[in-house]
PDB file of C-alpha atoms and ligand atoms in Angstrom:
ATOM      1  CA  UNK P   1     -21.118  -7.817 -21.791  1.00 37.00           C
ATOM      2  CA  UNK P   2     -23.194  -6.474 -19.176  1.00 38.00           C
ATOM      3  CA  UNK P   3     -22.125  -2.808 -18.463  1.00 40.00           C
ATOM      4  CA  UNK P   4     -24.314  -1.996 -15.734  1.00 41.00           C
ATOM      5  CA  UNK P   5     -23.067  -4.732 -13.617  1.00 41.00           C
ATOM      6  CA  UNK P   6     -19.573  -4.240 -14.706  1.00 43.00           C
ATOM      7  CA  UNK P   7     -19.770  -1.146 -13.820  1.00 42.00           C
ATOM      8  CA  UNK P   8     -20.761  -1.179 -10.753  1.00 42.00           C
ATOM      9  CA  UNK P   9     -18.736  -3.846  -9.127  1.00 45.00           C
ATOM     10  CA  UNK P  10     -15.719  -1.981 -10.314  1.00 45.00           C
ATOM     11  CA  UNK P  11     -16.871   0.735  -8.676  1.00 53.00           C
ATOM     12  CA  UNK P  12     -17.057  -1.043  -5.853  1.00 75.00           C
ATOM     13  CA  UNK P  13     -14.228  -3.077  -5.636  1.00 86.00           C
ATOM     14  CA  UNK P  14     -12.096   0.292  -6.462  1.00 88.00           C
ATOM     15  CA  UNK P  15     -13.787   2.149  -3.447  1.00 88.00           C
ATOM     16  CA  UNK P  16     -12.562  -0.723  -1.148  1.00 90.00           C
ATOM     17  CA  UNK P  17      -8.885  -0.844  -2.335  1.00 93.00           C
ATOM     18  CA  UNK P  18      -8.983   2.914  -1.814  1.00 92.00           C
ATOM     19  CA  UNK P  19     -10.121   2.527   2.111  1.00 92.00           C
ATOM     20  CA  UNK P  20      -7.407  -0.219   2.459  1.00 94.00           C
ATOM     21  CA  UNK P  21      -4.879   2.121   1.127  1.00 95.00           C
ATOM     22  CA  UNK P  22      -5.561   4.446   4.019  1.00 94.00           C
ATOM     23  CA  UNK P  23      -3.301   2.163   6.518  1.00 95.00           C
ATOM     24  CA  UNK P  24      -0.215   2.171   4.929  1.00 96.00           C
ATOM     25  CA  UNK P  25      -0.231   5.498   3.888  1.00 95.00           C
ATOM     26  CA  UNK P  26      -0.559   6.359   8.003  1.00 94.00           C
ATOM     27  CA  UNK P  27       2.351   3.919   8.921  1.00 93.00           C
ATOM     28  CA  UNK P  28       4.387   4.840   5.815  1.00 92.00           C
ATOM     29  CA  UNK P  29       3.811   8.575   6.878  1.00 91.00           C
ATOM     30  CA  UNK P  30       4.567   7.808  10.530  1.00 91.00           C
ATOM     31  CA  UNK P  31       7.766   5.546   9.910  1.00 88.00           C
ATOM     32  CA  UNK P  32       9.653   6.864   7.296  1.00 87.00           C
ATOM     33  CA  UNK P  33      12.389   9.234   8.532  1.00 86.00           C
ATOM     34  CA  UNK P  34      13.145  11.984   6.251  1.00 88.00           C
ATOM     35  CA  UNK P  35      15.781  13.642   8.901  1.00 89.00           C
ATOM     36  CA  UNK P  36      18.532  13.002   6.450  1.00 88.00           C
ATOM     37  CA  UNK P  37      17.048  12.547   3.003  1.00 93.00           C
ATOM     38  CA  UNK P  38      18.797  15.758   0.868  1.00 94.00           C
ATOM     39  CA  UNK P  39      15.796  15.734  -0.591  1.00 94.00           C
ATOM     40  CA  UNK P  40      13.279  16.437   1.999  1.00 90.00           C
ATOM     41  CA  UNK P  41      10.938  12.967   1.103  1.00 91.00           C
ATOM     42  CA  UNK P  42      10.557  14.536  -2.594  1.00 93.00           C
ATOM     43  CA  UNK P  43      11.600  11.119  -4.295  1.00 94.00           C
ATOM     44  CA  UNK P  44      13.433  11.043  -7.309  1.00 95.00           C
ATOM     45  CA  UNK P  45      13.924   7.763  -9.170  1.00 93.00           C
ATOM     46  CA  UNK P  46      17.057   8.912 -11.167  1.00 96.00           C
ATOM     47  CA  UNK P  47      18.875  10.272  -7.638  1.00 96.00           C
ATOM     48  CA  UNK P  48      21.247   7.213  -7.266  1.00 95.00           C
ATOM     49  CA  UNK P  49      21.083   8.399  -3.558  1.00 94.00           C
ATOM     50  CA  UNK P  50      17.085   7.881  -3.557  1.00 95.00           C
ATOM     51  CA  UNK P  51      17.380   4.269  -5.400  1.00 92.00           C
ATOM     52  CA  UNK P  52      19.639   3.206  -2.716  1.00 93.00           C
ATOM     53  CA  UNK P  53      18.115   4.599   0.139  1.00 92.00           C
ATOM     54  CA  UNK P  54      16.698   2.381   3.189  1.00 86.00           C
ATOM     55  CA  UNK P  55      13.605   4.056   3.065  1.00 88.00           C
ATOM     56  CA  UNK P  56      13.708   4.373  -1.231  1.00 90.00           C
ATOM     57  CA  UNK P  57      10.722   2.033  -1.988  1.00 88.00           C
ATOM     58  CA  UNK P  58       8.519   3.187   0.690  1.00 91.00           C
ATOM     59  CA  UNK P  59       9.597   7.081   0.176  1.00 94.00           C
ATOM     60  CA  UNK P  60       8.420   6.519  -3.558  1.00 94.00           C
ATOM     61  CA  UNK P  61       5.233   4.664  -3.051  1.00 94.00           C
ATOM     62  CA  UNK P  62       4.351   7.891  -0.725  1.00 93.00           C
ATOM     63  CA  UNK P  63       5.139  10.363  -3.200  1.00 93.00           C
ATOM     64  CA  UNK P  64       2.599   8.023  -5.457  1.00 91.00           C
ATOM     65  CA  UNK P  65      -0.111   7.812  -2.867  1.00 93.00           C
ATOM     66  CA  UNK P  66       0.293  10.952   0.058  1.00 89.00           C
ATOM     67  CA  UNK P  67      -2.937  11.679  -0.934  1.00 90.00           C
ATOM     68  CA  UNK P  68      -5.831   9.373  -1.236  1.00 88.00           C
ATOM     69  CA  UNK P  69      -6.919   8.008  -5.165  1.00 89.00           C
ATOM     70  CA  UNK P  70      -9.441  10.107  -6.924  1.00 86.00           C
ATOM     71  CA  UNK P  71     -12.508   7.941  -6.989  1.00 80.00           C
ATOM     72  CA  UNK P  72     -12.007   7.253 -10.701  1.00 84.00           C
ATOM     73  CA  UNK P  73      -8.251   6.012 -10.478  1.00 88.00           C
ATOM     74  CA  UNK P  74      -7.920   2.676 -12.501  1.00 92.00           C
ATOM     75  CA  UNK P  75      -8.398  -0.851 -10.384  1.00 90.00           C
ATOM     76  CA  UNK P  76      -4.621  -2.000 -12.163  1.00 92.00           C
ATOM     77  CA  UNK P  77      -3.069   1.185 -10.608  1.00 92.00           C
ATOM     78  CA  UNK P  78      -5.017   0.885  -7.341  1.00 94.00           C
ATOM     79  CA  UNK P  79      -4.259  -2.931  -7.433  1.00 95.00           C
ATOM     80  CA  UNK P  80      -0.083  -2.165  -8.143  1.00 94.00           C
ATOM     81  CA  UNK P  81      -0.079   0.512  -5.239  1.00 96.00           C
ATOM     82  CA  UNK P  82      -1.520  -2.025  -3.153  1.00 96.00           C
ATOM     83  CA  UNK P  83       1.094  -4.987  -3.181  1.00 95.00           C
ATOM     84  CA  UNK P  84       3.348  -2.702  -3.551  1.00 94.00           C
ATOM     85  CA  UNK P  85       2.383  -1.491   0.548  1.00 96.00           C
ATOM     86  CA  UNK P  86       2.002  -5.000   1.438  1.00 95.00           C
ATOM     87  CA  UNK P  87       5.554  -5.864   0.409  1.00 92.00           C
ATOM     88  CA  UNK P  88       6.397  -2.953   2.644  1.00 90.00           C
ATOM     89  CA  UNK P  89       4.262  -4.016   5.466  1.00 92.00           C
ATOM     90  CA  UNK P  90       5.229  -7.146   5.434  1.00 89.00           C
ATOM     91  CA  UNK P  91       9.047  -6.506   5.164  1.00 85.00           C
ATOM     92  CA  UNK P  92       8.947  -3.956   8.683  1.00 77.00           C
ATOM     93  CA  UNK P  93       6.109  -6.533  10.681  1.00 67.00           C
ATOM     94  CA  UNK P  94       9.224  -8.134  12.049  1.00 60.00           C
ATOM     95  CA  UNK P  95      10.920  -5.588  13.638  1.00 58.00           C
ATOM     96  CA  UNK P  96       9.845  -5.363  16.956  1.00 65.00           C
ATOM     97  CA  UNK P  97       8.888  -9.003  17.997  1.00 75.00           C
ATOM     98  CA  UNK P  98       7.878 -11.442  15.806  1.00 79.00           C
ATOM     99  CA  UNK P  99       3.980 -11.502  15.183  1.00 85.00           C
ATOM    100  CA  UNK P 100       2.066 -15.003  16.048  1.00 85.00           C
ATOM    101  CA  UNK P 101      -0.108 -16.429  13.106  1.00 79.00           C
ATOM    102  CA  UNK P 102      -3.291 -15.160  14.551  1.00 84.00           C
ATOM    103  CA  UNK P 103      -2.111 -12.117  16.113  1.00 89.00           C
ATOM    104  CA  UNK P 104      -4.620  -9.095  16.323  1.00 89.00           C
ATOM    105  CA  UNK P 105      -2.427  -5.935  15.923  1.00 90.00           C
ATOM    106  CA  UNK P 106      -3.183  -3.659  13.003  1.00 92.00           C
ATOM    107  CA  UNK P 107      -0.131  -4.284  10.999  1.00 91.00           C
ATOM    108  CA  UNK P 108      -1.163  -8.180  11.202  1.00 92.00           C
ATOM    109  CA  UNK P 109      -5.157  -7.680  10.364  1.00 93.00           C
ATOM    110  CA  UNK P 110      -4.348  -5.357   7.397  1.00 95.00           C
ATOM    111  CA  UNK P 111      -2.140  -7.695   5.916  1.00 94.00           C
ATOM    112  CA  UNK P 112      -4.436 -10.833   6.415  1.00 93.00           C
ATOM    113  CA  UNK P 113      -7.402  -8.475   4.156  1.00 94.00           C
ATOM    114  CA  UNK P 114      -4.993  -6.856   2.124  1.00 96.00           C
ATOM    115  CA  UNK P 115      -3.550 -10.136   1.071  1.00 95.00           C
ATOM    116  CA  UNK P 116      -6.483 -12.035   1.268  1.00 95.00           C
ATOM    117  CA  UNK P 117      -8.040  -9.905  -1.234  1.00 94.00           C
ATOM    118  CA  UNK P 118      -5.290  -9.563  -3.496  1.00 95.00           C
ATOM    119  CA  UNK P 119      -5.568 -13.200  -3.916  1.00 94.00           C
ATOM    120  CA  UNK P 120      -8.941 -13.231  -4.873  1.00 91.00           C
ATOM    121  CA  UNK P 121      -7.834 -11.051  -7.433  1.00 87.00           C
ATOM    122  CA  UNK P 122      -5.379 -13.014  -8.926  1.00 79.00           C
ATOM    123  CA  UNK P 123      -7.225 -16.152  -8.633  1.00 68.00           C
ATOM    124  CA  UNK P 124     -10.167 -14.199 -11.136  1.00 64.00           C
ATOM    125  CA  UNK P 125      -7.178 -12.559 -13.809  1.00 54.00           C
TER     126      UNK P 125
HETATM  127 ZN1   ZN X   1       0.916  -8.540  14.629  1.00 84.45          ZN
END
């Protein structure tokens, strides 16, 4: 056990999974259409309306994450909300044209760090 070390790589690792948060939560805000949700964007998982919704998963990871993590939040949590925005991401990249493997638009370059560091991740677990 080395604590100091420990410690401080978390806290590292956690600050930078906060900052890459920040992009989703801008498109999510930005995309999402709340014109005619009943319930105004307030998700609620036991609405059948909200669990069937187009916009359902990305509505609820926004009501989890409209504001950015405290600094303490756990890395699991941080981790979860995380590939939880790169499923969503990922899912609306192909709307407009399709994206070439080495294309430079923000939606693309997130997604090459974001997953590209959740892999890293999963390769050390
Ligand atoms: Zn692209």
């Amino acid at each position: 056990m080395m604590p100091t070390l420990t410690g401080r790589n978390t806290r590292t690792i956690t600050g930078y999974v906060i900052t890459l948060l920040d992009y989703p939560r801008y498109v999510i805000e930005r995309e999402v259409d709340f014109t005619d949700c009943h319930l105004k964007g307030d998700f609620d998982e036991h609405d059948s309306q909200c669990t069937s919704c187009l916009f359902g998963e990305a509505c609820c990871w926004l009501n989890l994450n409209r504001t950015p993590p405290r600094p303490d939040a756990s890395l699991t949590e941080l981790l979860q909300a995380l590939s939880t925005a790169v499923k969503y991401i990922r899912s609306t990249r192909q709307d407009e044209s399709p994206h070439p493997g080495h294309c430079e638009c923000d939606r693309c370059q997130w997604l090459h760090e974001a997953m590209g560091f959740l892999r890293t991740r999963r390769h050390r677990a």
